Amino acid sequence: MSSEVYDCIVIGAGIQGSCTAYQLAKNKQKTLLLEQFVLPHSRGSSHGQTRIIRKSYEEDFYVQMMHESYELWAQLEKEAGVELYKRTGLLFMAPENGEGFSRLKVTLQRHKIPTVFLEKQEFSQHIPNVNLRDGYGALIDTFGGVLYADRALRAVQRLFQSSGGVIKDGEKVIDIAPGAVVTVTTGSGVYRGRSLVITAGPWANTLLTHTGLQLPLKVVKINVCYWKEKIPGTYSVGQRFPCFIEMEPKEGQYDIYGLPSNEYPGLMKVCYHMGSETEPDERDKQTDTGDIDILVRYVTRCLPGLVPVPAVVESCMYTVTPDHNFVLDSHPTYGNIIIGAGFSGHGFKFGPIIGKLLSQLAMGQVPSYDLSPFRIQRFQSHPRSSL
Ligand SMILES: Cc1cc2nc3c(=O)[nH]c(=O)nc-3n(C[C@H](O)[C@H](O)[C@H](O)COP(=O)(O)OP(=O)(O)OC[C@H]3O[C@@H](n4cnc5c(N)ncnc54)[C@H](O)[C@@H]3O)c2cc1C
């Protein structure tokens, strides 16, 4: 074991761990970022070319965090000298008189988020080639858009290293010994840190076992489906087609979302916002395609310009909490172990602000937002949590 003691060790170089490590290094903390796979990899939750970014949430706390997250993404773009965000607008479609849509509208108005409300009769003029369901309302969050995910992850890791941070990839953490100085053992080394941040995505509970904690997290495999445009360009970024989310679609229990064709020319990404449970190390053994059946029916009804058979299917994982809110907290027993987990399929856009919050916790500072919605305490009555 080396005598070197890091100010902080971060486990997991997905978007949350990488952003946290970067914030720590920027704050002059001697930081080690450990990753089990050789980087870049496609086995967790942060790979792939694109993610949706938006300010439009029903909950005030997410809207507030997204205000700052947009600023931090812009700052990252400047620091890295690369484009990470493409503004396309985000179309929301939802039952017009439903609770979710009403809450969303109220929150958007309260926070003065620039929004365009589309009346049924003008919908197809603004959004051609999309069938809006009867009884559904539509609005556009004009700041919604696409984040270039792979590029962002690489940029943050590069910035971390150029700020003095150390990345060791291909090093799987196999043991954690809590204490005033935490000892972390990987397959090829033993490292010590005054604080530890666990941002292990789908593997969060595997690592937390070493600390006597289990969270009520469900890991699901997402079939990431790309659909061929019948006429190339119909739903493209170039044609200013927006990202979209349909709440309460007729075809399934969870939202369906899509991004304009971009990364694969002529192919549009449309996905179901839930999947079937899986073990993170055995993701590809999960072969359920129930979500694809839902999407085929949805594409047939709603997106007539797409061939209703997926042309490309990739895999990714969500780590879902019972209330779909994140876990951003200190370990209930070991105050110098910080946990960022359960990003429930919507955490990428928050990466920079989550990095800031987790780094504040790791440095023993008061976090700059009220973290009560993200506390571990809220799971106390849940059967799978052991606090
Ligand atoms: C298909 C799909 C679409 C999505 N769309 C959106 C979207 O449009 N907008 C949005 O905001 N979010 C979206 N998300 C969610 C977002 O991508 C995730 O919330 C985010 O990437 C989670 O990042 P993470 O760092 O927590 O996890 P991960 O990216 O999984 O990172 C965890 C890392 O920890 C490493 N690790 C685990 N165990 C160990 C160990 N023992 N030792 C060392 N390293 C370890 C893993 O290898 C991994 O690299 C989407 C997710 C998916 C799957």
CSV table of C-alpha atoms and ligand atoms in Angstrom, one decimal:
chain,number,residue,atom,x,y,z
A,1,MET,CA,0.0,0.0,0.0
A,2,SER,CA,1.3,3.4,-0.9
A,3,SER,CA,1.7,6.0,1.9
A,4,GLU,CA,-0.1,8.5,-0.3
A,5,VAL,CA,-3.4,9.7,1.1
A,6,TYR,CA,-5.8,11.3,-1.3
A,7,ASP,CA,-8.2,14.0,-0.2
A,8,CYS,CA,-10.9,12.1,-2.0
A,9,ILE,CA,-11.3,8.8,-3.9
A,10,VAL,CA,-14.2,8.7,-6.4
A,11,ILE,CA,-15.4,5.2,-7.5
A,12,GLY,CA,-17.0,5.1,-10.9
A,13,ALA,CA,-16.2,7.2,-14.0
A,14,GLY,CA,-19.6,7.7,-15.4
A,15,ILE,CA,-21.0,11.2,-15.8
A,16,GLN,CA,-21.7,11.7,-12.1
A,17,GLY,CA,-18.3,10.4,-10.8
A,18,SER,CA,-16.4,12.2,-13.5
A,19,CYS,CA,-18.2,15.6,-12.8
A,20,THR,CA,-17.6,15.1,-9.0
A,21,ALA,CA,-14.0,14.3,-9.5
A,22,TYR,CA,-13.6,17.4,-11.7
A,23,GLN,CA,-15.2,19.7,-9.2
A,24,LEU,CA,-13.0,18.3,-6.4
A,25,ALA,CA,-9.8,18.8,-8.5
A,26,LYS,CA,-10.9,22.3,-9.3
A,27,ASN,CA,-11.2,22.9,-5.6
A,28,LYS,CA,-7.5,21.8,-5.2
A,29,GLN,CA,-8.5,18.5,-3.7
A,30,LYS,CA,-6.0,15.7,-4.5
A,31,THR,CA,-8.5,13.3,-6.2
A,32,LEU,CA,-8.3,9.7,-7.5
A,33,LEU,CA,-11.0,8.5,-9.9
A,34,LEU,CA,-11.3,4.7,-10.1
A,35,GLU,CA,-13.1,2.9,-12.9
A,36,GLN,CA,-13.6,-0.9,-13.2
A,37,PHE,CA,-13.6,-0.9,-17.1
A,38,VAL,CA,-11.0,0.4,-19.5
A,39,LEU,CA,-12.3,3.8,-20.7
A,40,PRO,CA,-14.3,4.6,-22.7
A,41,HIS,CA,-16.8,1.7,-22.2
A,42,SER,CA,-20.5,1.0,-22.9
A,43,ARG,CA,-21.4,-1.2,-19.9
A,44,GLY,CA,-22.9,1.4,-17.5
A,45,SER,CA,-25.4,4.2,-17.9
A,46,SER,CA,-23.5,7.2,-19.4
A,47,HIS,CA,-22.4,5.9,-22.8
A,48,GLY,CA,-24.1,6.7,-26.1
A,49,GLN,CA,-24.0,9.9,-28.1
A,50,THR,CA,-27.0,11.8,-26.9
A,51,ARG,CA,-29.2,12.7,-24.0
A,52,ILE,CA,-32.1,15.1,-23.5
A,53,ILE,CA,-31.6,18.2,-21.5
A,54,ARG,CA,-34.5,20.3,-20.3
A,55,LYS,CA,-35.6,22.7,-17.6
A,56,SER,CA,-39.2,21.4,-17.7
A,57,TYR,CA,-39.9,19.3,-14.6
A,58,GLU,CA,-43.0,19.1,-12.4
A,59,GLU,CA,-40.8,19.5,-9.2
A,60,ASP,CA,-39.5,22.9,-8.2
A,61,PHE,CA,-36.2,21.4,-6.9
A,62,TYR,CA,-35.3,19.9,-10.3
A,63,VAL,CA,-36.1,23.1,-12.1
A,64,GLN,CA,-33.9,25.1,-9.7
A,65,MET,CA,-31.0,22.7,-10.1
A,66,MET,CA,-31.4,22.7,-13.9
A,67,HIS,CA,-31.1,26.5,-14.0
A,68,GLU,CA,-27.6,26.1,-12.6
A,69,SER,CA,-26.8,23.0,-14.6
A,70,TYR,CA,-27.4,24.8,-17.9
A,71,GLU,CA,-24.9,27.4,-16.7
A,72,LEU,CA,-22.3,24.8,-15.7
A,73,TRP,CA,-22.7,22.9,-19.0
A,74,ALA,CA,-22.0,26.2,-20.9
A,75,GLN,CA,-19.0,26.8,-18.7
A,76,LEU,CA,-17.8,23.2,-19.5
A,77,GLU,CA,-18.2,23.9,-23.2
A,78,LYS,CA,-16.0,26.9,-22.9
A,79,GLU,CA,-13.4,25.2,-20.8
A,80,ALA,CA,-13.2,22.2,-23.1
A,81,GLY,CA,-13.6,24.1,-26.3
A,82,VAL,CA,-16.3,21.7,-27.6
A,83,GLU,CA,-20.0,21.9,-28.3
A,84,LEU,CA,-21.9,19.8,-25.8
A,85,TYR,CA,-25.4,21.2,-26.1
A,86,LYS,CA,-27.7,21.6,-29.1
A,87,ARG,CA,-30.9,23.6,-28.5
A,88,THR,CA,-33.8,21.9,-30.3
A,89,GLY,CA,-36.7,22.6,-28.0
A,90,LEU,CA,-38.5,19.8,-26.1
A,91,LEU,CA,-42.0,18.9,-27.0
A,92,PHE,CA,-44.2,17.6,-24.2
A,93,MET,CA,-47.4,15.8,-25.0
A,94,ALA,CA,-49.7,14.7,-22.2
A,95,PRO,CA,-53.4,14.2,-21.3
A,96,GLU,CA,-54.6,17.8,-21.5
A,97,ASN,CA,-56.5,17.6,-18.2
A,98,GLY,CA,-54.1,15.2,-16.4
A,99,GLU,CA,-52.5,16.0,-13.1
A,100,GLY,CA,-49.0,15.7,-14.5
A,101,PHE,CA,-49.5,18.1,-17.3
A,102,SER,CA,-51.2,20.6,-15.0
A,103,ARG,CA,-48.4,20.4,-12.5
A,104,LEU,CA,-45.8,20.8,-15.3
A,105,LYS,CA,-47.5,23.9,-16.6
A,106,VAL,CA,-47.8,25.5,-13.2
A,107,THR,CA,-44.1,24.9,-12.5
A,108,LEU,CA,-43.0,26.2,-15.8
A,109,GLN,CA,-45.0,29.4,-15.3
A,110,ARG,CA,-43.8,29.8,-11.7
A,111,HIS,CA,-40.1,29.6,-12.9
A,112,LYS,CA,-40.7,31.7,-16.0
A,113,ILE,CA,-39.3,29.0,-18.3
A,114,PRO,CA,-39.8,30.1,-21.9
A,115,THR,CA,-42.6,27.9,-23.1
A,116,VAL,CA,-44.8,27.7,-26.2
A,117,PHE,CA,-48.2,26.2,-25.8
A,118,LEU,CA,-49.5,24.6,-28.9
A,119,GLU,CA,-53.2,24.5,-29.7
A,120,LYS,CA,-54.5,21.3,-31.3
A,121,GLN,CA,-55.4,23.0,-34.5
A,122,GLU,CA,-51.9,24.6,-35.0
A,123,PHE,CA,-50.0,21.5,-33.8
A,124,SER,CA,-49.4,19.8,-37.2
A,125,GLN,CA,-48.3,23.1,-38.7
A,126,HIS,CA,-45.5,23.5,-36.1
A,127,ILE,CA,-44.8,19.8,-35.6
A,128,PRO,CA,-45.4,18.0,-38.9
A,129,ASN,CA,-45.3,14.2,-39.0
A,130,VAL,CA,-46.4,13.7,-35.4
A,131,ASN,CA,-49.9,12.6,-34.6
A,132,LEU,CA,-51.1,14.2,-31.4
A,133,ARG,CA,-53.6,12.0,-29.6
A,134,ASP,CA,-57.2,13.3,-29.0
A,135,GLY,CA,-57.5,14.8,-25.6
A,136,TYR,CA,-53.7,15.5,-25.3
A,137,GLY,CA,-52.2,18.9,-24.9
A,138,ALA,CA,-48.7,20.0,-26.2
A,139,LEU,CA,-46.1,22.5,-25.1
A,140,ILE,CA,-42.5,23.2,-26.0
A,141,ASP,CA,-39.8,24.0,-23.5
A,142,THR,CA,-37.8,26.2,-25.8
A,143,PHE,CA,-34.5,25.5,-23.9
A,144,GLY,CA,-34.8,21.8,-24.3
A,145,GLY,CA,-32.3,20.1,-26.5
A,146,VAL,CA,-29.6,17.5,-26.9
A,147,LEU,CA,-26.5,16.9,-24.9
A,148,TYR,CA,-23.6,15.2,-26.7
A,149,ALA,CA,-23.1,12.6,-24.0
A,150,ASP,CA,-20.0,10.6,-25.0
A,151,ARG,CA,-18.3,13.9,-25.9
A,152,ALA,CA,-19.3,15.4,-22.6
A,153,LEU,CA,-17.9,12.5,-20.6
A,154,ARG,CA,-14.6,12.6,-22.4
A,155,ALA,CA,-14.4,16.4,-22.0
A,156,VAL,CA,-15.0,16.2,-18.2
A,157,GLN,CA,-12.5,13.4,-17.7
A,158,ARG,CA,-9.9,15.4,-19.7
A,159,LEU,CA,-10.6,18.6,-17.7
A,160,PHE,CA,-10.2,16.6,-14.5
A,161,GLN,CA,-6.8,15.2,-15.6
A,162,SER,CA,-5.6,18.6,-16.7
A,163,SER,CA,-6.6,20.0,-13.2
A,164,GLY,CA,-4.2,17.5,-11.6
A,165,GLY,CA,-6.7,14.6,-11.1
A,166,VAL,CA,-5.7,11.0,-11.5
A,167,ILE,CA,-7.8,8.4,-13.4
A,168,LYS,CA,-7.1,4.7,-12.9
A,169,ASP,CA,-9.3,2.7,-15.3
A,170,GLY,CA,-9.4,-1.1,-15.6
A,171,GLU,CA,-9.3,-1.2,-11.7
A,172,LYS,CA,-12.4,-2.8,-10.1
A,173,VAL,CA,-12.9,-1.9,-6.5
A,174,ILE,CA,-13.3,-5.1,-4.5
A,175,ASP,CA,-13.2,-3.8,-1.0
A,176,ILE,CA,-13.8,-0.7,1.0
A,177,ALA,CA,-12.7,-0.4,4.6
A,178,PRO,CA,-14.4,2.7,6.2
A,179,GLY,CA,-12.6,4.8,8.7
A,180,ALA,CA,-11.2,8.3,9.3
A,181,VAL,CA,-9.1,7.4,6.3
A,182,VAL,CA,-11.0,5.1,4.0
A,183,THR,CA,-9.0,2.2,2.4
A,184,VAL,CA,-10.1,1.1,-1.1
A,185,THR,CA,-8.8,-2.1,-2.6
A,186,THR,CA,-8.9,-2.8,-6.3
A,187,GLY,CA,-7.7,-5.8,-8.3
A,188,SER,CA,-4.3,-4.2,-8.6
A,189,GLY,CA,-3.8,-1.7,-5.8
A,190,VAL,CA,-4.7,-0.3,-2.4
A,191,TYR,CA,-5.6,3.4,-2.0
A,192,ARG,CA,-6.4,5.6,0.9
A,193,GLY,CA,-8.5,8.7,1.0
A,194,ARG,CA,-9.9,11.1,3.6
A,195,SER,CA,-13.2,10.9,1.9
A,196,LEU,CA,-14.8,8.5,-0.6
A,197,VAL,CA,-17.5,9.2,-3.2
A,198,ILE,CA,-19.4,6.2,-4.5
A,199,THR,CA,-21.0,6.9,-7.9
A,200,ALA,CA,-21.1,3.4,-9.2
A,201,GLY,CA,-24.4,3.6,-11.2
A,202,PRO,CA,-26.0,0.1,-11.5
A,203,TRP,CA,-23.3,-1.4,-9.2
A,204,ALA,CA,-24.1,1.0,-6.3
A,205,ASN,CA,-25.5,-1.7,-4.0
A,206,THR,CA,-22.6,-4.1,-4.8
A,207,LEU,CA,-20.2,-1.5,-3.5
A,208,LEU,CA,-22.4,-0.4,-0.6
A,209,THR,CA,-22.4,-4.0,0.7
A,210,HIS,CA,-18.8,-3.3,2.0
A,211,THR,CA,-20.2,-0.5,4.1
A,212,GLY,CA,-23.2,-2.4,5.5
A,213,LEU,CA,-25.8,-0.4,3.5
A,214,GLN,CA,-28.3,-1.5,0.9
A,215,LEU,CA,-30.6,1.0,-1.0
A,216,PRO,CA,-33.9,0.1,-2.6
A,217,LEU,CA,-32.5,0.4,-6.2
A,218,LYS,CA,-33.8,-1.5,-9.2
A,219,VAL,CA,-31.5,-2.0,-12.2
A,220,VAL,CA,-33.3,-2.2,-15.5
A,221,LYS,CA,-32.0,-2.8,-19.0
A,222,ILE,CA,-33.1,-0.3,-21.6
A,223,ASN,CA,-33.4,-1.2,-25.2
A,224,VAL,CA,-32.2,1.9,-27.0
A,225,CYS,CA,-34.1,1.8,-30.3
A,226,TYR,CA,-33.3,3.8,-33.5
A,227,TRP,CA,-36.0,4.0,-36.2
A,228,LYS,CA,-35.4,4.6,-39.9
A,229,GLU,CA,-37.0,7.7,-41.4
A,230,LYS,CA,-39.1,6.8,-44.5
A,231,ILE,CA,-37.8,10.1,-46.0
A,232,PRO,CA,-34.3,10.9,-44.7
A,233,GLY,CA,-34.2,14.1,-42.7
A,234,THR,CA,-38.0,14.2,-41.7
A,235,TYR,CA,-37.2,14.2,-38.0
A,236,SER,CA,-33.7,15.6,-38.1
A,237,VAL,CA,-31.9,18.2,-36.1
A,238,GLY,CA,-31.3,19.9,-39.5
A,239,GLN,CA,-35.1,20.2,-39.9
A,240,ARG,CA,-35.3,21.7,-36.4
A,241,PHE,CA,-37.3,18.7,-35.2
A,242,PRO,CA,-37.5,18.9,-31.3
A,243,CYS,CA,-36.8,16.3,-28.7
A,244,PHE,CA,-40.1,15.0,-27.3
A,245,ILE,CA,-41.6,13.3,-24.3
A,246,GLU,CA,-45.1,11.8,-24.3
A,247,MET,CA,-46.5,11.3,-20.8
A,248,GLU,CA,-49.0,8.6,-20.2
A,249,PRO,CA,-48.9,7.2,-23.8
A,250,LYS,CA,-51.8,4.9,-24.8
A,251,GLU,CA,-49.3,2.0,-25.4
A,252,GLY,CA,-47.7,1.7,-22.0
A,253,GLN,CA,-47.5,2.7,-18.4
A,254,TYR,CA,-44.3,4.8,-18.7
A,255,ASP,CA,-43.3,7.8,-20.8
A,256,ILE,CA,-42.0,7.5,-24.3
A,257,TYR,CA,-39.3,9.9,-25.5
A,258,GLY,CA,-37.4,10.6,-28.6
A,259,LEU,CA,-34.5,12.7,-30.0
A,260,PRO,CA,-34.2,14.1,-33.5
A,261,SER,CA,-32.1,12.0,-36.0
A,262,ASN,CA,-28.6,13.1,-35.6
A,263,GLU,CA,-25.9,10.6,-34.5
A,264,TYR,CA,-26.9,8.0,-37.1
A,265,PRO,CA,-28.1,9.9,-40.2
A,266,GLY,CA,-31.6,8.8,-41.1
A,267,LEU,CA,-32.3,7.2,-37.8
A,268,MET,CA,-34.3,8.7,-34.9
A,269,LYS,CA,-33.9,7.5,-31.3
A,270,VAL,CA,-37.3,6.7,-29.7
A,271,CYS,CA,-37.3,4.8,-26.3
A,272,TYR,CA,-39.5,3.6,-23.6
A,273,HIS,CA,-38.7,5.1,-20.2
A,274,MET,CA,-38.5,1.7,-18.4
A,275,GLY,CA,-37.1,-1.8,-18.9
A,276,SER,CA,-36.9,-5.2,-17.4
A,277,GLU,CA,-34.9,-5.9,-14.2
A,278,THR,CA,-31.3,-7.2,-14.7
A,279,GLU,CA,-28.1,-7.9,-12.9
A,280,PRO,CA,-25.6,-5.2,-14.1
A,281,ASP,CA,-22.9,-7.8,-14.9
A,282,GLU,CA,-25.4,-9.9,-16.9
A,283,ARG,CA,-27.2,-7.1,-18.7
A,284,ASP,CA,-27.3,-8.9,-22.0
A,285,LYS,CA,-28.9,-12.0,-20.5
A,286,GLN,CA,-32.0,-9.9,-20.1
A,287,THR,CA,-33.7,-10.5,-23.5
A,288,ASP,CA,-37.3,-9.2,-22.8
A,289,THR,CA,-38.5,-7.1,-25.7
A,290,GLY,CA,-41.9,-6.0,-24.2
A,291,ASP,CA,-40.7,-2.4,-24.4
A,292,ILE,CA,-39.9,-2.8,-28.1
A,293,ASP,CA,-43.5,-4.1,-28.7
A,294,ILE,CA,-44.8,-1.0,-27.0
A,295,LEU,CA,-42.6,1.2,-29.1
A,296,VAL,CA,-43.6,-0.5,-32.4
A,297,ARG,CA,-47.3,0.3,-31.5
A,298,TYR,CA,-46.4,3.9,-30.5
A,299,VAL,CA,-44.3,4.6,-33.6
A,300,THR,CA,-47.1,3.2,-35.9
A,301,ARG,CA,-49.7,5.5,-34.3
A,302,CYS,CA,-47.7,8.6,-33.5
A,303,LEU,CA,-44.7,8.9,-35.9
A,304,PRO,CA,-45.9,7.9,-39.3
A,305,GLY,CA,-42.7,9.0,-41.0
A,306,LEU,CA,-40.7,6.2,-39.4
A,307,VAL,CA,-40.5,2.6,-40.4
A,308,PRO,CA,-42.1,0.8,-37.4
A,309,VAL,CA,-39.4,-1.7,-36.9
A,310,PRO,CA,-36.2,-0.7,-35.0
A,311,ALA,CA,-33.2,-0.5,-37.3
A,312,VAL,CA,-30.7,-0.5,-34.5
A,313,VAL,CA,-31.1,-1.6,-30.8
A,314,GLU,CA,-28.4,-0.7,-28.3
A,315,SER,CA,-28.3,-1.4,-24.5
A,316,CYS,CA,-28.1,0.8,-21.5
A,317,MET,CA,-29.2,0.6,-17.8
A,318,TYR,CA,-31.2,2.7,-15.5
A,319,THR,CA,-30.8,2.5,-11.7
A,320,VAL,CA,-34.2,3.3,-10.4
A,321,THR,CA,-35.4,4.4,-6.9
A,322,PRO,CA,-39.0,3.9,-5.7
A,323,ASP,CA,-39.8,7.6,-6.1
A,324,HIS,CA,-37.5,8.1,-9.2
A,325,ASN,CA,-35.6,10.8,-7.3
A,326,PHE,CA,-31.9,10.6,-6.9
A,327,VAL,CA,-29.8,9.6,-3.9
A,328,LEU,CA,-27.4,12.4,-2.9
A,329,ASP,CA,-26.3,11.9,0.7
A,330,SER,CA,-23.6,11.0,3.2
A,331,HIS,CA,-23.5,7.4,4.4
A,332,PRO,CA,-25.7,7.1,7.5
A,333,THR,CA,-22.9,5.6,9.5
A,334,TYR,CA,-19.7,6.9,7.9
A,335,GLY,CA,-19.9,10.7,7.3
A,336,ASN,CA,-16.9,10.7,5.0
A,337,ILE,CA,-18.5,8.3,2.5
A,338,ILE,CA,-20.7,10.1,0.1
A,339,ILE,CA,-23.2,8.4,-2.2
A,340,GLY,CA,-24.6,9.5,-5.6
A,341,ALA,CA,-26.9,6.9,-6.9
A,342,GLY,CA,-30.4,6.0,-8.3
A,343,PHE,CA,-30.4,8.5,-11.1
A,344,SER,CA,-33.5,6.7,-12.4
A,345,GLY,CA,-33.0,7.4,-16.1
A,346,HIS,CA,-32.9,11.2,-15.9
A,347,GLY,CA,-29.6,12.1,-14.3
A,348,PHE,CA,-27.2,13.0,-17.2
A,349,LYS,CA,-28.5,16.6,-17.7
A,350,PHE,CA,-27.8,17.2,-14.0
A,351,GLY,CA,-24.2,15.9,-14.2
A,352,PRO,CA,-22.4,19.2,-13.5
A,353,ILE,CA,-24.6,20.3,-10.6
A,354,ILE,CA,-24.6,16.8,-9.1
A,355,GLY,CA,-20.8,16.9,-9.3
A,356,LYS,CA,-20.8,20.2,-7.5
A,357,LEU,CA,-23.2,18.9,-4.7
A,358,LEU,CA,-21.3,15.6,-4.2
A,359,SER,CA,-18.0,17.4,-4.0
A,360,GLN,CA,-19.4,19.9,-1.5
A,361,LEU,CA,-20.5,16.9,0.7
A,362,ALA,CA,-17.1,15.3,0.3
A,363,MET,CA,-15.4,18.5,1.3
A,364,GLY,CA,-17.6,18.8,4.4
A,365,GLN,CA,-19.3,21.9,3.1
A,366,VAL,CA,-23.0,22.8,3.3
A,367,PRO,CA,-24.5,21.8,-0.1
A,368,SER,CA,-25.8,24.7,-2.1
A,369,TYR,CA,-29.3,23.1,-2.5
A,370,ASP,CA,-31.7,21.6,0.0
A,371,LEU,CA,-31.0,17.9,-0.4
A,372,SER,CA,-34.1,16.6,1.5
A,373,PRO,CA,-35.7,15.0,-1.6
A,374,PHE,CA,-32.5,13.0,-2.1
A,375,ARG,CA,-31.8,11.8,1.4
A,376,ILE,CA,-31.4,8.1,2.2
A,377,GLN,CA,-33.7,8.6,5.2
A,378,ARG,CA,-36.7,8.7,3.0
A,379,PHE,CA,-36.4,4.9,2.3
A,380,GLN,CA,-36.5,4.0,6.0
A,381,SER,CA,-39.8,2.2,5.7
A,382,HIS,CA,-38.9,0.5,2.5
A,383,PRO,CA,-38.3,-3.3,2.9
A,384,ARG,CA,-35.1,-3.4,0.8
A,385,SER,CA,-33.2,-0.7,2.7
A,386,SER,CA,-31.1,-1.6,5.6
A,387,LEU,CA,-30.0,1.5,7.4
B,1,LIG,C1,-31.0,4.7,-22.6
B,1,LIG,C2,-30.8,5.8,-21.6
B,1,LIG,C3,-31.3,7.1,-21.9
B,1,LIG,C4,-31.1,8.1,-21.0
B,1,LIG,N1,-31.6,9.3,-21.4
B,1,LIG,C5,-31.4,10.4,-20.6
B,1,LIG,C6,-31.7,11.7,-21.0
B,1,LIG,O1,-32.3,11.9,-22.1
B,1,LIG,N2,-31.5,12.7,-20.1
B,1,LIG,C7,-30.9,12.5,-18.9
B,1,LIG,O2,-30.7,13.5,-18.2
B,1,LIG,N3,-30.5,11.3,-18.5
B,1,LIG,C8,-30.7,10.2,-19.3
B,1,LIG,N4,-30.3,9.0,-18.9
B,1,LIG,C9,-29.8,8.8,-17.6
B,1,LIG,C10,-28.4,9.1,-17.4
B,1,LIG,O3,-27.6,8.6,-18.5
B,1,LIG,C11,-27.9,8.4,-16.1
B,1,LIG,O4,-28.7,8.9,-15.1
B,1,LIG,C12,-26.4,8.7,-15.9
B,1,LIG,O5,-25.6,8.4,-17.0
B,1,LIG,C13,-26.0,7.9,-14.6
B,1,LIG,O6,-24.6,8.1,-14.5
B,1,LIG,P1,-23.7,7.4,-13.3
B,1,LIG,O7,-22.4,8.1,-13.3
B,1,LIG,O8,-24.5,7.4,-12.1
B,1,LIG,O9,-23.7,5.9,-13.7
B,1,LIG,P2,-22.7,5.1,-14.8
B,1,LIG,O10,-22.6,5.8,-16.0
B,1,LIG,O11,-23.2,3.7,-14.8
B,1,LIG,O12,-21.3,5.1,-14.0
B,1,LIG,C14,-21.0,4.3,-13.0
B,1,LIG,C15,-19.5,3.8,-13.2
B,1,LIG,O13,-19.1,3.1,-12.1
B,1,LIG,C16,-18.2,2.1,-12.5
B,1,LIG,N5,-18.1,1.1,-11.4
B,1,LIG,C17,-19.1,0.4,-10.9
B,1,LIG,N6,-18.6,-0.5,-10.0
B,1,LIG,C18,-17.3,-0.3,-9.9
B,1,LIG,C19,-16.2,-0.8,-9.1
B,1,LIG,N7,-16.5,-1.9,-8.3
B,1,LIG,N8,-15.0,-0.4,-9.3
B,1,LIG,C20,-14.7,0.7,-10.2
B,1,LIG,N9,-15.7,1.2,-10.9
B,1,LIG,C21,-17.0,0.8,-10.8
B,1,LIG,C22,-19.0,1.6,-13.7
B,1,LIG,O14,-18.2,0.8,-14.5
B,1,LIG,C23,-19.4,2.9,-14.4
B,1,LIG,O15,-18.5,3.3,-15.3
B,1,LIG,C24,-30.5,7.9,-19.8
B,1,LIG,C25,-30.0,6.6,-19.5
B,1,LIG,C26,-30.1,5.6,-20.4
B,1,LIG,C27,-29.6,4.2,-20.0
